[in-house]
Coordinates of C-alpha atoms in Angstrom, one line a residue:
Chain A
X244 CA -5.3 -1.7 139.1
X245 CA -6.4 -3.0 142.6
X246 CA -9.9 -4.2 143.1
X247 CA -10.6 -3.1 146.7
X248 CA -13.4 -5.6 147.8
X249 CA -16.5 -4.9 149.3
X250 CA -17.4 -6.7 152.3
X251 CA -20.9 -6.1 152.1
X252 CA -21.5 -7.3 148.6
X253 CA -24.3 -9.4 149.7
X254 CA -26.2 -5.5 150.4
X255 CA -25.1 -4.0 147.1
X256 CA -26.5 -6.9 145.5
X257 CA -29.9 -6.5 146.9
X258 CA -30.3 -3.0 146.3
X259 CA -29.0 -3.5 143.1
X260 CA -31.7 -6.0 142.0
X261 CA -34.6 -4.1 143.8
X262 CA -33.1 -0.6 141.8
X263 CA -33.3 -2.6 138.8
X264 CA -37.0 -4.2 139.6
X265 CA -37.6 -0.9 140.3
X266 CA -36.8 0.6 137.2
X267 CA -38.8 -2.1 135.6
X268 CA -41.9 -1.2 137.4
X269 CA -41.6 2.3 136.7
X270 CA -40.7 2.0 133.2
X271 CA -43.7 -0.4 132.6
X272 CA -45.8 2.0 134.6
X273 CA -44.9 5.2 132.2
X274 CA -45.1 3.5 128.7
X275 CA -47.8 0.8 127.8
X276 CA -48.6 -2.0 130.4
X277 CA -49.8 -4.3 127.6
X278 CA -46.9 -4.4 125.9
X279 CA -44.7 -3.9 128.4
X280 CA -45.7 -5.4 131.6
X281 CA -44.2 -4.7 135.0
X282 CA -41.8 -7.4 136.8
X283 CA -44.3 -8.5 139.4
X284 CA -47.2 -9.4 136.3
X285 CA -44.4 -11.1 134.2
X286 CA -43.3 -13.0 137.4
X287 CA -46.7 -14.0 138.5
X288 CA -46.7 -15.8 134.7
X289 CA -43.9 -17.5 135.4
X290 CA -44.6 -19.0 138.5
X291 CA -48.5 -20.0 137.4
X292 CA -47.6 -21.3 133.6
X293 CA -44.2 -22.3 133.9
X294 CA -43.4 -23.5 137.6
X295 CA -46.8 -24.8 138.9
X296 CA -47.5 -26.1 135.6
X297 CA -44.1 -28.2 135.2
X298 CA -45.6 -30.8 133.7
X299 CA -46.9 -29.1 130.9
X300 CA -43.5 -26.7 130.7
X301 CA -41.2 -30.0 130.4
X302 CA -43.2 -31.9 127.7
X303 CA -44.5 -28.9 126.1
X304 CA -41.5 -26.9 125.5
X305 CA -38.4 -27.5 128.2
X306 CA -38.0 -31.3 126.7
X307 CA -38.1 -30.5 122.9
X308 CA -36.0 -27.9 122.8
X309 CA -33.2 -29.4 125.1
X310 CA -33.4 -32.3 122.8
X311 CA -32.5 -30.6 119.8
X312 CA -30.2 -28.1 121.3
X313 CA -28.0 -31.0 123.2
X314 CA -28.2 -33.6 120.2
X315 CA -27.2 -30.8 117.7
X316 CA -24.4 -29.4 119.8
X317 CA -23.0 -33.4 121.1
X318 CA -22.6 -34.5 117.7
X319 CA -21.0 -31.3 116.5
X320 CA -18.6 -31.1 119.3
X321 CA -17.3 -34.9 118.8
X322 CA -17.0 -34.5 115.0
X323 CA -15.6 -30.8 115.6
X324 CA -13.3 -32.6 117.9
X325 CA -12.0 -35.3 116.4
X326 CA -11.5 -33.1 112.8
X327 CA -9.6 -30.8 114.4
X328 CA -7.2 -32.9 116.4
X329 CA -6.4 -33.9 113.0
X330 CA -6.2 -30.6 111.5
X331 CA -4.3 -29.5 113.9
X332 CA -1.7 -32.0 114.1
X333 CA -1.0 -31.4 110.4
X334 CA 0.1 -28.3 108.6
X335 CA -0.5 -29.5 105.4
X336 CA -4.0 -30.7 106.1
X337 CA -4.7 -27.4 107.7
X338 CA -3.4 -25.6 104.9
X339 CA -6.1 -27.1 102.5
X340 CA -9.3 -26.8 104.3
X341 CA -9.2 -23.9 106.8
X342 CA -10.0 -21.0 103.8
X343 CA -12.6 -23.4 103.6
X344 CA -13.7 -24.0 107.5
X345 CA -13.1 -19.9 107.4
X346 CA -15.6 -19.6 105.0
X347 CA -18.2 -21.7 106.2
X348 CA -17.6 -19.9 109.8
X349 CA -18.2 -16.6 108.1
X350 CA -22.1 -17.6 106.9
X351 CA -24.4 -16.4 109.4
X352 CA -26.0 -19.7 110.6
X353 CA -29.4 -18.4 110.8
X354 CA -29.1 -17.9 107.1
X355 CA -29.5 -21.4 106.4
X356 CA -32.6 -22.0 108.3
X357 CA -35.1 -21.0 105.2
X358 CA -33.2 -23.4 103.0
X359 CA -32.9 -26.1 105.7
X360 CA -36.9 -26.0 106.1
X361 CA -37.7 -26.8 102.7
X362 CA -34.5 -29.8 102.6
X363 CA -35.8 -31.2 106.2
X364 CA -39.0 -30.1 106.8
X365 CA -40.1 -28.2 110.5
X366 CA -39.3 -31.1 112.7
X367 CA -36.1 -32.0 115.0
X368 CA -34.3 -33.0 112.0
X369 CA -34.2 -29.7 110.6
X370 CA -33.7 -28.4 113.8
X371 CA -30.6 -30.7 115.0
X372 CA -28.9 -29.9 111.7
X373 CA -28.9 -26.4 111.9
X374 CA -27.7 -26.1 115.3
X375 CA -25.0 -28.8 114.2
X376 CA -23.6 -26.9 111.5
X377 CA -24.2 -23.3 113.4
X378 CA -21.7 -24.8 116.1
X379 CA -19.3 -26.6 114.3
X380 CA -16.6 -24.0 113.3
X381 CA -16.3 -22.0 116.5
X382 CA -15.9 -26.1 118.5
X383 CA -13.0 -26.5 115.1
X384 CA -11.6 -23.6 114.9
X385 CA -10.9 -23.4 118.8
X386 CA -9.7 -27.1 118.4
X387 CA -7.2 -26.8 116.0
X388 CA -5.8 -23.5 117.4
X389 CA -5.4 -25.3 120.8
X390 CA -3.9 -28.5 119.5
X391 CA -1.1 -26.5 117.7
X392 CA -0.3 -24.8 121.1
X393 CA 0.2 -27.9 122.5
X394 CA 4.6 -27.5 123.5
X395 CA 6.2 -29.5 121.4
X396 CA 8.7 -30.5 124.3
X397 CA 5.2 -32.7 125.7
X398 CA 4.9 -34.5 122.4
X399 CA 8.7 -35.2 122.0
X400 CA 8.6 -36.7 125.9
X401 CA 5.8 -38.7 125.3
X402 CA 7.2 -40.0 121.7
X403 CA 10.7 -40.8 123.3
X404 CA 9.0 -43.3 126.1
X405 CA 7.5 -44.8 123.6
X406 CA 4.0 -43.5 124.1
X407 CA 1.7 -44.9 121.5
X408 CA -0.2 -42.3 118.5
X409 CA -3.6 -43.0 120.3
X410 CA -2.7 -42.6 124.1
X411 CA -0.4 -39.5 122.8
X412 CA -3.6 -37.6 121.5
X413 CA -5.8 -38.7 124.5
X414 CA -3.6 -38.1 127.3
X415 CA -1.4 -35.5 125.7
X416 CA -3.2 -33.3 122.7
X417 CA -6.1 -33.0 124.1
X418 CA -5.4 -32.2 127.8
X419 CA -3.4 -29.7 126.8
X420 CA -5.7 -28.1 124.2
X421 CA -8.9 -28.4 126.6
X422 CA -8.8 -24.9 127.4
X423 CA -9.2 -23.9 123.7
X424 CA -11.7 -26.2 123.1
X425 CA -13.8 -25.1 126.3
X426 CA -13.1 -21.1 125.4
X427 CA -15.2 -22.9 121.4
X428 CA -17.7 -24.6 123.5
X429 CA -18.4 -21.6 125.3
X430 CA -19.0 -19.7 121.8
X431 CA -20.7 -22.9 120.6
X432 CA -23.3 -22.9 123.6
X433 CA -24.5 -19.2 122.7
X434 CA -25.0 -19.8 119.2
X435 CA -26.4 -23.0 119.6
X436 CA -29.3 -21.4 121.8
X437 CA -29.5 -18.6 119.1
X438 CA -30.4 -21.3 116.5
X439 CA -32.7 -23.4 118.7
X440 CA -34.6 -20.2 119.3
X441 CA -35.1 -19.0 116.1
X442 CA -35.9 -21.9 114.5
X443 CA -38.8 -22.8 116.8
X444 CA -39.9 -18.8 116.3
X445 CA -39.5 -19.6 112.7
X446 CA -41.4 -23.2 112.1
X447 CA -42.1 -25.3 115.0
X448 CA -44.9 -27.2 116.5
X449 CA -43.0 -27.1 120.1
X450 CA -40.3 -26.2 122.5
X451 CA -39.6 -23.1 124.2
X452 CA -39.3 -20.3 120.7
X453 CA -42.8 -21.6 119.7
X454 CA -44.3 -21.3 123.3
X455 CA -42.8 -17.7 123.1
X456 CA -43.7 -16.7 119.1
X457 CA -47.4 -18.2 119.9
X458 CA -48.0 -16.3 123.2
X459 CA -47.2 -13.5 120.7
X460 CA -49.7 -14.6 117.8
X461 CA -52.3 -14.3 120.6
X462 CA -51.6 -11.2 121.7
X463 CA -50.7 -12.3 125.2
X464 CA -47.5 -9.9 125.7
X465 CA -46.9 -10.9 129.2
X466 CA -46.7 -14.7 128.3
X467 CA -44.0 -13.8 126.1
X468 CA -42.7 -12.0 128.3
X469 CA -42.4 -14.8 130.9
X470 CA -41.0 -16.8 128.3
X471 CA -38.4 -14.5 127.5
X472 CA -37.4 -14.7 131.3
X473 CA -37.1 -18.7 130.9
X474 CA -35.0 -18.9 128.2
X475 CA -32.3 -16.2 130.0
X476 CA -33.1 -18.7 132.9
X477 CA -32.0 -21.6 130.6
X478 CA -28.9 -19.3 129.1
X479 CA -27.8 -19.5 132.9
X480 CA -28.1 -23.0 133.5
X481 CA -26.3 -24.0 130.4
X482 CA -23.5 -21.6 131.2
X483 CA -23.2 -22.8 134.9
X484 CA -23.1 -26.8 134.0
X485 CA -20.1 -25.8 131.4
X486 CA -18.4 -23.6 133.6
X487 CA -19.2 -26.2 136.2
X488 CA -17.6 -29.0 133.4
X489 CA -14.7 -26.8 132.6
X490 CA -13.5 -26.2 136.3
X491 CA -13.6 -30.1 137.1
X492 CA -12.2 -31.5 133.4
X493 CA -9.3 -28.0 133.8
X494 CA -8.9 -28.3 137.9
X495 CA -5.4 -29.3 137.3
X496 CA -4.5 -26.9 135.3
X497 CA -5.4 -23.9 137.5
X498 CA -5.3 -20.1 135.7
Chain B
X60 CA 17.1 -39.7 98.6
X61 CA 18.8 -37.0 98.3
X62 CA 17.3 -33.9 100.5
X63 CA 15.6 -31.6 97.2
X64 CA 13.1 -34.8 97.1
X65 CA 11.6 -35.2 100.8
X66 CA 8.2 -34.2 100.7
X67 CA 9.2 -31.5 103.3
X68 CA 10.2 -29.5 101.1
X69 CA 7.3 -27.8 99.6
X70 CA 9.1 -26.0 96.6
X71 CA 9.5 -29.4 94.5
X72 CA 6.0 -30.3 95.0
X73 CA 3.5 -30.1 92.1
X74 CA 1.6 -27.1 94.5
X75 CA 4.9 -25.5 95.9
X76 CA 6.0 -25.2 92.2
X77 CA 2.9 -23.3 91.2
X78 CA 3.4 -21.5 94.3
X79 CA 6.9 -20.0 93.2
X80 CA 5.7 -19.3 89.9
X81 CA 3.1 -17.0 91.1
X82 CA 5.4 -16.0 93.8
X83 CA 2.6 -16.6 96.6
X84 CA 2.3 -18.7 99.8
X85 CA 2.4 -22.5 99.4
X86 CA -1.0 -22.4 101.6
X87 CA -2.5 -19.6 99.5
X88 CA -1.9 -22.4 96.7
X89 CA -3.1 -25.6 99.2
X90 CA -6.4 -23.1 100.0
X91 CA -7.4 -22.9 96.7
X92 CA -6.8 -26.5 96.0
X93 CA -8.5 -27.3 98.8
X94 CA -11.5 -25.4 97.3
X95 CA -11.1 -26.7 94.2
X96 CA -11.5 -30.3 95.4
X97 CA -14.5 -29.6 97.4
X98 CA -16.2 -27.8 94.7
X99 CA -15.2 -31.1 92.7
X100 CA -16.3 -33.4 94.9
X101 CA -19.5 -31.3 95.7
X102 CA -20.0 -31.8 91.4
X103 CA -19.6 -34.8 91.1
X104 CA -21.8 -35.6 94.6
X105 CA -24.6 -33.5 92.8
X106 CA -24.2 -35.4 89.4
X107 CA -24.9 -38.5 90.9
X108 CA -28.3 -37.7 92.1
X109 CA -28.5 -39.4 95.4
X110 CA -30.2 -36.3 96.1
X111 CA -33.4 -35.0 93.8
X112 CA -31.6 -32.1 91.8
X113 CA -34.4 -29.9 92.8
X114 CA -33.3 -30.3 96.5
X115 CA -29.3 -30.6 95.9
X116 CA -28.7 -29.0 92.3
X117 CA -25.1 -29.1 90.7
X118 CA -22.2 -27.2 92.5
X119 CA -21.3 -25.9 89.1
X120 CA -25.4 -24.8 88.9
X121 CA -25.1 -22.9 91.6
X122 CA -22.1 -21.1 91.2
X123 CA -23.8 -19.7 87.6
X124 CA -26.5 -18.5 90.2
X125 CA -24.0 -17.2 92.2
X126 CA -22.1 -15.3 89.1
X127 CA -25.6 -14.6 87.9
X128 CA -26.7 -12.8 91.3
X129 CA -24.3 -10.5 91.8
X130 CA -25.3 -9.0 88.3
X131 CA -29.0 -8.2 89.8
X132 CA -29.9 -5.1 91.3
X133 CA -32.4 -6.9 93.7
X134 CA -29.6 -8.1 95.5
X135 CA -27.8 -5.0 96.0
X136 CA -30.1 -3.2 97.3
X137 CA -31.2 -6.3 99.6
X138 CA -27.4 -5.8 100.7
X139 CA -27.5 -2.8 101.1
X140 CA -30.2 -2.5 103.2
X141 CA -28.9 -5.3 105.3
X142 CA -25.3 -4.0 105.8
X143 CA -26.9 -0.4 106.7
X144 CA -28.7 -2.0 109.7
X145 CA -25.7 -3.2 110.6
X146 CA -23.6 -0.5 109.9
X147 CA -25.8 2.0 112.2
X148 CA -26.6 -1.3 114.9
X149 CA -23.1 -1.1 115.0
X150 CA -22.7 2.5 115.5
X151 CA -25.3 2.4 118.1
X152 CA -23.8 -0.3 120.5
X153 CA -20.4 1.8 119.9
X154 CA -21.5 4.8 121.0
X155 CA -23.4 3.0 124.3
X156 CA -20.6 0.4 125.1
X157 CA -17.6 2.4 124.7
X158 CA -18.4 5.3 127.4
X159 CA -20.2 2.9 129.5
X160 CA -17.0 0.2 129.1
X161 CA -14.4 3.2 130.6
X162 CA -17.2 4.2 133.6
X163 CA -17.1 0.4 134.6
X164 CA -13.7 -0.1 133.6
X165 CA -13.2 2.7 136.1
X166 CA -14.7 2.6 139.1
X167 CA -14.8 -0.6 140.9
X168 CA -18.2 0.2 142.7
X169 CA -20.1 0.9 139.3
X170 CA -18.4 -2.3 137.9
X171 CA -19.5 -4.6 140.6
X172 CA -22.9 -3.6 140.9
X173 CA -23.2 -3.4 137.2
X174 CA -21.8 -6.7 136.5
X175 CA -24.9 -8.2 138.3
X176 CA -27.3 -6.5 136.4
X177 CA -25.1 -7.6 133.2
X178 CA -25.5 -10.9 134.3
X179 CA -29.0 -11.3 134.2
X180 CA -29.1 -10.0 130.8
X181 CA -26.8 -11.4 128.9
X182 CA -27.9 -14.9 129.0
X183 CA -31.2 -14.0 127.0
X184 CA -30.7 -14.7 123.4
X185 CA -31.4 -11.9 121.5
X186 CA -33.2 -13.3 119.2
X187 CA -36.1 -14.3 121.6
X188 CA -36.3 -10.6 121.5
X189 CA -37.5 -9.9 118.4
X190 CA -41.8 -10.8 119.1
X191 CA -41.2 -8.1 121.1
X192 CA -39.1 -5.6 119.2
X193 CA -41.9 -6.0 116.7
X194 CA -44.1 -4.0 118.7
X195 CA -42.0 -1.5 119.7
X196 CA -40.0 -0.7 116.2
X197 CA -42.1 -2.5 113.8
X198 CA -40.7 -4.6 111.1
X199 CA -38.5 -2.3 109.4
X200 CA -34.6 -1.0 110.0
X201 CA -35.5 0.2 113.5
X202 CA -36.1 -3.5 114.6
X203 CA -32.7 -4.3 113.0
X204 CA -30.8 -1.2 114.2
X205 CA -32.2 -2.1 117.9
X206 CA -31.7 -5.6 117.8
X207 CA -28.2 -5.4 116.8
X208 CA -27.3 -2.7 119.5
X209 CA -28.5 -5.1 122.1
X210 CA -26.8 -8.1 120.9
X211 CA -23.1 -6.2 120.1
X212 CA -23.5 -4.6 123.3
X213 CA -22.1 -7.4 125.2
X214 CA -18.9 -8.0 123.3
X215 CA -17.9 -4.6 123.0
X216 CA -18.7 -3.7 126.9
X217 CA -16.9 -6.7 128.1
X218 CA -13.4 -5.9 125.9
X219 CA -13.6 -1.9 126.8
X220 CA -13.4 -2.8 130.3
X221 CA -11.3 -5.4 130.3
X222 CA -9.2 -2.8 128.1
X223 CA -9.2 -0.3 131.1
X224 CA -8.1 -2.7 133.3
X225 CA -5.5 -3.6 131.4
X226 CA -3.9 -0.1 131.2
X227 CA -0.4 0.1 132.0
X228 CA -0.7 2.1 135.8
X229 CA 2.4 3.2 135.5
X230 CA 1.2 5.2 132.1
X231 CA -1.8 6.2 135.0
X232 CA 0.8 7.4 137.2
X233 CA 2.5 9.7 135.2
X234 CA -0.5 11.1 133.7
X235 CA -1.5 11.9 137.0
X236 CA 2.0 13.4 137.6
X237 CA 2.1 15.5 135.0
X238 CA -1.3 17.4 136.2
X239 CA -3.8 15.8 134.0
X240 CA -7.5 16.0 134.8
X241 CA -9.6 13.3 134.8
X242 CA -10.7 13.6 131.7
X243 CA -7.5 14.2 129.8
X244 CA -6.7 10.8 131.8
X245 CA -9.4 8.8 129.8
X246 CA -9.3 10.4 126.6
X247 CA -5.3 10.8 126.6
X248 CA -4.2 7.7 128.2
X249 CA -7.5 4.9 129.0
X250 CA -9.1 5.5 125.4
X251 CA -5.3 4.7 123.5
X252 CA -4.4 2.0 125.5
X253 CA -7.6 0.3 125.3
X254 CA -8.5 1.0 121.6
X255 CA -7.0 -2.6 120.5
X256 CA -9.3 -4.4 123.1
X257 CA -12.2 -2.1 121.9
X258 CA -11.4 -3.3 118.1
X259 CA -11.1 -6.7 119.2
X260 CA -14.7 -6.4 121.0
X261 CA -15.8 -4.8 117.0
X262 CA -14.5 -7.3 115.4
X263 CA -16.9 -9.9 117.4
X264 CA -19.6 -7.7 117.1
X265 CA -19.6 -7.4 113.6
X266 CA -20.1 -11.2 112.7
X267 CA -22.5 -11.0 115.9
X268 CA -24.6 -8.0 113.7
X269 CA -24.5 -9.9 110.5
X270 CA -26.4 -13.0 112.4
X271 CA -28.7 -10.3 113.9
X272 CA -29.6 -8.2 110.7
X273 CA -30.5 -11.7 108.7
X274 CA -32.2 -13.2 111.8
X275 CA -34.4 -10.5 112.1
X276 CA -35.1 -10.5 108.7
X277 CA -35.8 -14.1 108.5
X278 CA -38.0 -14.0 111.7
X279 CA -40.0 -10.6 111.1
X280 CA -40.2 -10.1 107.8
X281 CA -40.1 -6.6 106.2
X282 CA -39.3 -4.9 102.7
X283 CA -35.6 -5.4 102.2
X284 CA -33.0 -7.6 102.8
X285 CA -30.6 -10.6 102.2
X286 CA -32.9 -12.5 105.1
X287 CA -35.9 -11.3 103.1
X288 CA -34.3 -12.5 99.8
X289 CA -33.9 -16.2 101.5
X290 CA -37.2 -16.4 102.8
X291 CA -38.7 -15.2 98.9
X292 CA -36.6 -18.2 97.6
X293 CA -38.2 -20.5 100.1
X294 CA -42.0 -19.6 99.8
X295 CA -41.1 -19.8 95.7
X296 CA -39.0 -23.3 96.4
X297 CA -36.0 -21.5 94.2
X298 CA -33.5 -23.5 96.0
X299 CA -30.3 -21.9 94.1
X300 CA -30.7 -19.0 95.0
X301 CA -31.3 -19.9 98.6
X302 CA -27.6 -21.6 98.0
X303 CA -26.3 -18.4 95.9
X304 CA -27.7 -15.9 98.6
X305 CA -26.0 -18.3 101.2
X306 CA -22.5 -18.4 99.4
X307 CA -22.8 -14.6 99.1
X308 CA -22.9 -13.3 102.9
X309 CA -20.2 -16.1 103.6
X310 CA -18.5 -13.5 100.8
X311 CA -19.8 -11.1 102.9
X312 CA -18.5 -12.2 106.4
X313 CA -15.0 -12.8 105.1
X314 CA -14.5 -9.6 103.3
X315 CA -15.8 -7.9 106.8
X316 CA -13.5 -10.3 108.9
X317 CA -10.8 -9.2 106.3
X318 CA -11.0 -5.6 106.7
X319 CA -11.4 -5.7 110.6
X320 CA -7.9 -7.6 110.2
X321 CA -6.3 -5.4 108.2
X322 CA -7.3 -2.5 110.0
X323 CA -6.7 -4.1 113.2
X324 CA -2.6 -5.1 111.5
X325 CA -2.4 -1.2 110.2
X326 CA -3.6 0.5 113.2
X327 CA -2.3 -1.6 116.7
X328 CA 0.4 -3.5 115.2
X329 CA 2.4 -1.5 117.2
X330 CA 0.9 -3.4 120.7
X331 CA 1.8 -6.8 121.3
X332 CA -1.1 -8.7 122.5
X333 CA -4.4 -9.0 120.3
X334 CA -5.9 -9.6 123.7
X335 CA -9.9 -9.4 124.5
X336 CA -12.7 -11.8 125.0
X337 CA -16.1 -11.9 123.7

């Protein structure tokens, strides 16, 4: 199918947003304004408690949560990584522990969180973990599938020049598979700020899910609306700096 | 050496011997030995007691708690209850995504300003949702039904119209040649030709409802459900059958996984590509 372009995209953009703002308005207008606040009210919010107050926003709630959320998903992308180079060079291997890796995918992570609070308590530990082990089959899975559809023809070149185990894996296995392994970082990213969300709605005593389930606790809708806003804000940004990542580490191998 | 002893060959291998005995897969045989070993391991771990008992009890503990709560009523109904929200969450975000999928998929104009509006939603984590659902559905199945709509929305939206687009034009062409209306088009030609991507797009959506039914559970509360059954455990510190509910919706995401495969093998083996992406 042909995608005729639009050279005025720039127009349908904006009328697209202010239709949408519009709606908003509206819809906020007709049903309850408590609960449901209009765009300009939950925008005000966000400028006054979240932008003018930066300070506040960064220590507060920004800081915590980016902690946990980047910690939890490093460490599970280097061990996810490194696992499933080696799972994936190695049929056997792979034939013993993916039922298992399977299984452990299928468990909603979210599930574990009650039993995680009682084994680490409400604090970043907890916290870390979960995320860790929400994000580590997606990162393995993607891994292994992309090392096995690494050409065989590359691995034979590099073993018949004499190319050493180690500089084999990081100059051919992985480069090759990278585009797997972004496609499970993508996943990873999403369920990673699932995690980090619900367990600061869940038990926290900061970060962005508390600032959002407290606003809540007091009644002030609009706040959690605002917040609500930030963290599809945050969604964004983390998206952007991996798409951003993905395009410089994959440049070469344009698609 | 002569060849029947290299380790390549599976078949005289303690494993690949048990695997031609029960005439099954050498990895069917290596999966449940790789099980076995873990659950082992995990015994002997939990023997040790580096970890209190109360916190980390014995593997072979919990899988008696495991055997022991599938005989309980209280956790099938709490299934139940769950697998209905997501059963009609599912049905929901079907019956929104699908229609909407072939308009976007369609027309290029409604795709492009649509795909902005798209964009500045699906970044929100749908779980940041839920202090607000609250008010609106309360904390029963509405919540959950709602909930899940949102969040299997995307994937199912994104594979529809990606399914359009992939449609064979000549098939289009021909359509249109043989004098069919527009809507004999979609429902004859777009809706069969994309049906795999839409399956693929439910098949994400169903381990994106599961996460959503037991998240909201866990975060709002409510009569029934495996998330409700988790959260009891915790408040009464029975930590096996936090692990026993745990081991049973992994049950419960392979067996859906499973059937989404099977069905998937049975109905579009026929196409080549298992294309789609969440």
């Amino acid at each position: 199918m042909s995608e005729p372009t639009f050279g005025n995209l720039a127009w349908i953009r904006i009328a697209v947003l202010s239709g949408l703002f519009a709606v908003w308005g509206l819809a906020s207008s007709a049903v309850d304004k408590v609960h449901f606040p209009g765009p300009i009210t939950v925008m005000k919010v966000v400028w006054s408690d979240w932008i003018m107050d930066a300070s506040a926003t960064w220590s507060d709630a920004l800081a915590p949560s980016l902690f946990r959320l980047i910690l939890g998903f490093a460490l599970a992308s280097l061990g996810a990584l490194g696992l499933g180079v080696a799972i994936g060079r190695s049929r056997t291997l792979g034939d013993y522990t993916e039922p298992i890796i399977h299984f452990v995918r299928a468990i909603p992570p979210p599930a574990l969180l009650p039993l995680f609070i009682v084994l680490f308590g409400i604090g970043d530990l907890q916290k870390i973990v979960l995320i860790s082990i929400g994000v580590f089959p997606p990162i393995l899975l993607n891994t292994i599938d992309g090392v096995r559809s690494v050409d065989p023809l590359l691995l034979d070149t590099a073993a018949s020049f004499r190319v050493s185990r180690a500089r084999r894996i990081y100059q051919v296995v992985i480069p090759a598979a990278a585009p797997k392994i972004f496609a499970g970082l993508r996943i990873a990213i999403a369920i990673a700020v699932i995690l980090m969300v619900i367990s600061e709605l869940v038990a926290a005593t900061n970060g962005l899910g508390f600032r959002i389930v407290r606003s809540s606790r007091q009644f002030k809708y609009v706040d959690v609306w605002a917040g609500i806003v930030v963290l599809g804000v945050l969604g964004s940004v983390l998206n952007g700096i991996l798409g951003a990542v993905e395009r410089r580490v994959l440049g070469w191998n344009s698609l | 050496m002569s060849l029947t002893t290299l380790p390549v060959n599976s078949a005289t291998s303690g494993l690949g011997r048990i695997s031609q005995l029960l005439r099954v897969p050498t990895s069917w045989v290596r999966g449940a030995a790789g099980f076995a070993v873990l659950f082992a391991a995990a015994e002997v771990f939990t023997r040790a007691e580096l970890v209190t008992p109360s916190y980390l009890p014995r593997a072979s503990s919990i899988l008696a708690e495991t055997a022991n709560l599938v005989t309980t009523g209280s956790f099938w109904s709490a299934t139940q209850a769950t697998m209905k929200a997501w059963l009609l969450g599912m049905l929901v975000a079907t019956a929104i995504a699908v229609p909407l999928g072939m308009l976007l998929g369609l027309n290029t104009l409604a795709h492009t300003a649509a795909n902005m509006v798209i964009e500045l939603f699906r970044p929100i984590p749908s779980v940041a949702l839920i202090p607000i659902g609250i008010l609106q559905f309360g904390r029963g199945i509405d919540l959950k039904i709602a909930l899940i709509a949102y969040a299997c929305l995307w994937p199912i939206l994104f594979n529809t119209i990606h399914g359009v687009h992939a449609v064979d034009s000549i098939r289009v062409d021909s359509a249109k040649v043989f004098g069919l209306s527009r809507r004999q088009r979609i429902t004859g030609v777009y809706l069969p030709s994309s049906a795999p991507f839409i399956f693929t797009g439910l098949k994400i959506a169903s381990s994106v409802a599961l996460i959503l039914a037991v998240s909201v559970e866990i975060v709002a509360g409510g009569r029934e459900g495996l998330g409700i059954l988790l959260e009891g455990a915790r408040q009464l510190g029975e930590l096996k059958l936090s692990y026993a509910v745990i081991i049973m919706l992994g049950v419960i995401g392979v067996v859906l996984q499973a059937v989404f495969e099977f069905v998937e093998r049975r109905a579009f083996g026929w196409t080549k590509f298992s294309g789609g992406d969440s």
